[in-house]
CSV table of C-alpha atoms and ligand atoms in Angstrom, one decimal:
chain,number,residue,atom,x,y,z
O,258,MET,CA,151.9,84.7,171.4
O,259,SER,CA,151.1,87.7,169.0
O,260,SER,CA,151.3,91.2,170.4
O,261,GLY,CA,147.6,92.0,169.7
O,262,CYS,CA,146.2,94.8,167.6
O,263,PHE,CA,145.1,98.2,168.7
O,264,VAL,CA,142.3,99.7,166.7
O,265,VAL,CA,140.8,103.2,167.3
O,266,LEU,CA,137.5,104.7,166.1
O,267,GLU,CA,137.4,108.4,165.7
O,268,GLY,CA,135.1,111.1,164.3
O,269,PRO,CA,132.9,114.1,165.2
O,270,GLU,CA,129.7,113.8,167.4
O,271,GLY,CA,127.0,111.6,165.8
O,272,ALA,CA,129.4,110.0,163.3
O,273,GLY,CA,128.3,106.5,164.4
O,274,LYS,CA,131.4,105.2,166.3
O,275,THR,CA,129.4,103.5,168.9
O,276,THR,CA,127.2,101.7,166.4
O,277,LEU,CA,130.3,100.6,164.5
O,278,LEU,CA,132.0,99.5,167.7
O,279,ARG,CA,129.0,97.3,168.4
O,280,GLY,CA,129.1,95.8,164.9
O,281,LEU,CA,132.8,95.1,165.2
O,282,ALA,CA,132.3,93.4,168.6
O,283,ASP,CA,129.5,91.1,167.1
O,284,ARG,CA,131.7,90.2,164.2
O,285,CYS,CA,134.7,89.4,166.3
O,286,ARG,CA,132.5,87.3,168.6
O,287,ALA,CA,131.1,85.4,165.6
O,288,LEU,CA,134.6,84.7,164.3
O,289,GLY,CA,136.1,83.8,167.6
O,290,ILE,CA,138.5,86.7,167.6
O,291,GLY,CA,139.4,87.7,171.2
O,292,ALA,CA,138.5,91.4,171.4
O,293,VAL,CA,138.2,94.0,174.1
O,294,MET,CA,136.0,97.1,173.6
O,295,VAL,CA,136.7,100.4,175.5
O,296,ARG,CA,135.6,104.0,175.3
O,297,GLU,CA,137.4,107.2,176.0
O,298,PRO,CA,137.3,109.0,178.3
O,299,GLY,CA,136.3,106.0,180.4
O,300,GLY,CA,136.9,102.3,180.7
O,301,THR,CA,138.2,102.1,184.3
O,302,PRO,CA,136.5,103.3,187.6
O,303,VAL,CA,138.7,106.4,187.8
O,304,ALA,CA,138.4,107.2,184.1
O,305,GLU,CA,134.6,106.8,184.2
O,306,ALA,CA,134.4,109.1,187.2
O,307,LEU,CA,136.5,111.7,185.2
O,308,ARG,CA,134.2,111.2,182.2
O,309,GLY,CA,131.2,112.1,184.3
O,310,GLU,CA,132.9,115.4,185.4
O,311,LEU,CA,134.3,116.2,182.0
O,312,LEU,CA,131.0,115.9,180.3
O,313,ASN,CA,128.9,117.5,183.0
O,314,ALA,CA,127.5,120.7,181.5
O,315,ASP,CA,127.4,122.4,184.9
O,316,ARG,CA,131.1,122.3,185.5
O,317,PRO,CA,133.4,125.2,184.4
O,318,TRP,CA,136.4,123.6,182.8
O,319,THR,CA,139.3,125.5,181.2
O,320,PRO,CA,141.0,124.1,178.1
O,321,ALA,CA,144.2,123.2,180.0
O,322,MET,CA,142.2,121.3,182.7
O,323,GLU,CA,140.3,119.5,179.9
O,324,LEU,CA,143.6,118.4,178.3
O,325,LEU,CA,145.1,117.2,181.5
O,326,TYR,CA,142.0,115.3,182.7
O,327,MET,CA,141.3,113.7,179.3
O,328,THR,CA,144.9,112.4,179.3
O,329,THR,CA,144.7,111.4,182.9
O,330,ALA,CA,141.8,109.1,182.1
O,331,ARG,CA,143.8,107.8,179.1
O,332,ALA,CA,146.8,107.0,181.3
O,333,ASP,CA,144.7,104.9,183.6
O,334,LEU,CA,143.0,103.0,180.7
O,335,VAL,CA,146.3,102.4,178.9
O,336,THR,CA,148.0,101.0,182.0
O,337,ARG,CA,145.1,98.9,183.4
O,338,VAL,CA,143.3,97.7,180.3
O,339,ILE,CA,144.8,98.4,176.9
O,340,ARG,CA,148.4,97.3,177.4
O,341,PRO,CA,147.5,94.1,179.4
O,342,ALA,CA,145.0,93.1,176.7
O,343,LEU,CA,147.5,93.7,173.9
O,344,ALA,CA,150.1,91.7,175.8
O,345,GLU,CA,147.6,88.8,175.9
O,346,GLY,CA,147.4,89.0,172.1
O,347,ARG,CA,143.9,90.4,172.0
O,348,ALA,CA,142.4,93.0,169.5
O,349,VAL,CA,141.6,96.2,171.4
O,350,PHE,CA,139.0,98.5,170.0
O,351,SER,CA,138.8,102.0,171.5
O,352,ASP,CA,136.0,104.5,170.9
O,353,ARG,CA,138.3,107.5,170.7
O,354,PHE,CA,142.0,107.9,171.6
O,355,ASP,CA,144.8,110.4,171.0
O,356,LEU,CA,143.3,111.9,167.8
O,357,SER,CA,140.3,113.1,169.8
O,358,THR,CA,142.7,115.2,171.9
O,359,MET,CA,144.3,116.7,168.8
O,360,ALA,CA,140.9,117.5,167.3
O,361,TYR,CA,139.0,118.7,170.4
O,362,GLN,CA,141.7,120.2,172.7
O,363,GLY,CA,144.1,121.1,169.9
O,364,ALA,CA,142.0,122.3,167.0
O,365,GLY,CA,138.7,122.9,168.9
O,366,ARG,CA,140.1,124.7,172.0
O,367,GLY,CA,143.2,126.1,170.3
O,368,LEU,CA,145.8,124.6,172.7
O,369,PRO,CA,149.3,124.4,171.2
O,370,MET,CA,149.7,121.1,169.4
O,371,GLU,CA,153.1,120.5,170.9
O,372,HIS,CA,151.5,120.6,174.4
O,373,VAL,CA,148.8,118.2,173.3
O,374,ARG,CA,151.3,115.8,171.9
O,375,TRP,CA,153.7,116.0,174.9
O,376,VAL,CA,150.9,115.3,177.5
O,377,ASN,CA,149.5,112.6,175.4
O,378,ASP,CA,152.9,110.9,175.1
O,379,ALA,CA,153.3,111.1,178.8
O,380,ALA,CA,149.9,109.5,179.3
O,381,THR,CA,150.3,106.7,176.8
O,382,GLY,CA,154.0,106.0,177.3
O,383,GLY,CA,154.2,106.2,173.5
O,384,LEU,CA,151.5,103.6,172.7
O,385,THR,CA,150.0,104.4,169.3
O,386,PRO,CA,147.1,102.7,167.5
O,387,ASP,CA,147.9,100.2,164.8
O,388,VAL,CA,144.8,101.3,162.9
O,389,THR,CA,142.7,104.4,163.3
O,390,LEU,CA,139.4,104.5,161.5
O,391,VAL,CA,138.1,108.1,161.1
O,392,LEU,CA,134.4,108.4,160.4
O,393,ASP,CA,134.0,111.4,158.1
O,394,LEU,CA,130.7,113.3,158.6
O,395,ASP,CA,129.5,116.9,158.2
O,396,PRO,CA,129.2,118.1,161.8
O,397,ALA,CA,125.7,119.5,161.1
O,398,VAL,CA,124.5,116.1,160.0
O,399,GLY,CA,126.0,114.6,163.1
O,400,ARG,CA,124.1,117.1,165.2
O,401,GLU,CA,120.9,116.3,163.5
O,402,ARG,CA,121.4,112.6,164.0
O,403,GLN,CA,122.0,113.1,167.7
O,404,HIS,CA,118.9,115.3,168.0
O,405,ALA,CA,116.8,112.7,166.2
O,406,ALA,CA,118.1,110.0,168.6
O,407,GLY,CA,117.0,112.2,171.5
O,408,LYS,CA,120.5,112.4,172.9
O,409,GLY,CA,120.8,114.9,175.7
O,410,ALA,CA,123.5,117.5,175.0
O,411,ASP,CA,126.6,117.0,177.2
O,412,ARG,CA,129.2,119.8,177.9
O,413,MET,CA,131.1,119.1,174.7
O,414,GLU,CA,128.1,118.7,172.5
O,415,ARG,CA,126.8,122.0,173.7
O,416,GLU,CA,129.8,123.8,172.2
O,417,ASP,CA,128.8,126.1,169.2
O,418,ALA,CA,128.9,125.1,165.6
O,419,THR,CA,132.3,126.8,164.9
O,420,PHE,CA,133.9,124.7,167.6
O,421,HIS,CA,132.5,121.5,166.0
O,422,GLU,CA,133.5,122.7,162.6
O,423,ARG,CA,137.2,123.1,163.7
O,424,VAL,CA,137.0,119.6,165.2
O,425,ALA,CA,135.6,118.2,162.0
O,426,GLN,CA,138.3,119.9,159.9
O,427,ALA,CA,141.0,118.4,162.1
O,428,TYR,CA,139.5,115.0,161.5
O,429,LEU,CA,139.3,115.5,157.8
O,430,ALA,CA,142.9,116.5,157.7
O,431,ALA,CA,144.1,113.5,159.8
O,432,SER,CA,146.6,111.3,158.1
O,433,GLY,CA,149.6,109.1,159.0
O,434,PRO,CA,150.5,105.5,159.5
O,435,GLY,CA,147.4,103.3,159.9
O,436,VAL,CA,144.9,106.2,159.5
O,437,HIS,CA,141.9,105.4,157.2
O,438,HIS,CA,138.9,107.5,156.4
O,439,LEU,CA,135.4,106.0,156.1
O,440,GLN,CA,132.3,107.7,154.7
O,441,ALA,CA,130.0,107.9,157.7
O,442,ASP,CA,126.9,108.9,155.8
O,443,ALA,CA,126.6,105.3,154.4
O,444,SER,CA,124.4,102.8,156.0
O,445,PRO,CA,125.7,101.2,159.3
O,446,GLU,CA,126.2,97.9,157.5
O,447,ASP,CA,128.2,99.5,154.7
O,448,VAL,CA,130.3,101.4,157.2
O,449,LEU,CA,130.9,98.1,159.1
O,450,ASN,CA,131.9,96.2,155.9
O,451,ALA,CA,134.2,99.0,154.8
O,452,ALA,CA,135.8,99.1,158.3
O,453,TRP,CA,136.3,95.3,158.2
O,454,ARG,CA,137.9,95.4,154.8
O,455,VAL,CA,140.4,97.9,156.1
O,456,LEU,CA,141.2,95.7,159.2
O,457,GLN,CA,141.6,92.6,157.0
O,458,ARG,CA,144.0,94.5,154.7
O,459,GLU,CA,146.0,96.0,157.6
O,460,ARG,CA,146.0,92.9,159.9
O,461,PRO,CA,145.2,89.7,158.0
O,462,GLU,CA,146.8,87.7,160.8
O,463,THR,CA,144.2,89.0,163.2
O,464,PHE,CA,141.1,89.6,161.1
O,465,GLY,CA,141.6,87.1,158.3
O,466,PRO,CA,142.5,87.6,154.7
O,467,THR,CA,140.3,89.8,152.4
O,468,SER,CA,138.0,88.0,150.0
O,469,GLU,CA,138.7,90.6,147.2
A,278,TMP,P1,131.6,110.4,173.1
A,278,TMP,O1,132.8,109.5,172.9
A,278,TMP,O2,130.5,109.7,173.7
A,278,TMP,O3,131.3,111.2,171.9
A,278,TMP,O4,132.0,111.5,174.3
A,278,TMP,C1,133.2,111.9,174.6
A,278,TMP,C2,133.4,113.4,174.4
A,278,TMP,O5,134.6,113.8,174.9
A,278,TMP,C3,133.3,113.9,173.0
A,278,TMP,O6,132.6,115.1,173.0
A,278,TMP,C4,134.7,114.1,172.6
A,278,TMP,C5,135.4,114.5,173.9
A,278,TMP,N1,136.8,114.2,174.0
A,278,TMP,C6,137.7,115.2,174.0
A,278,TMP,O7,137.4,116.3,174.0
A,278,TMP,N2,139.1,114.9,174.1
A,278,TMP,C7,139.5,113.6,174.2
A,278,TMP,O8,140.7,113.3,174.3
A,278,TMP,C8,138.5,112.5,174.2
A,278,TMP,C9,139.0,111.1,174.3
A,278,TMP,C10,137.2,112.9,174.1
């Protein structure tokens, strides 16, 4: 049996990750590709409870607490959901993963990157995504999109524009094995098609060969 494929969607607030995830789920279903969709923080009972606290605007979190709880949620999700699904040969799509911690707790909060990397490694046991799709979007546009969608501002979304600018810069600078940038100001269908082409190029054995 194949060892599955781990795909992560990343980007600033309002970039369209959730819409893309839905599109990818529909396409996998239509093609009979066994896929599991998760979100971070979240995806298990404990991690969803932590998410509620982490995003609660009434709670006073310090940056170090945030780092430790985000990665605690990740440790649970990796152990209980992601690794077992990959071992069954499934494609796992995660709405956010380790790059979010680099961008938000590292670049955004200013925590030392070596601490962020170390804690993340401890949480994941060294699991890294096969493909990371980064949705590039001007944070001001993301904010407008969320406002237009009537999304209530959670604790992270309420951070000021300079925080979100640091997060967006970290995403723009992200590079490495399997990291691909997509223009998130295109239509949802174009973003989905661009994402699918990347997946086919990177993992033809899972997503089928490209038609180009
Ligand atoms: P979202 O995925 O619905 O956008 O909400 C998750 C929020 O949590 C988002 O503001 C980013 C933030 N976050 C971090 O700050 N660090 C992390 O490691 C993760 C996974 C998310």
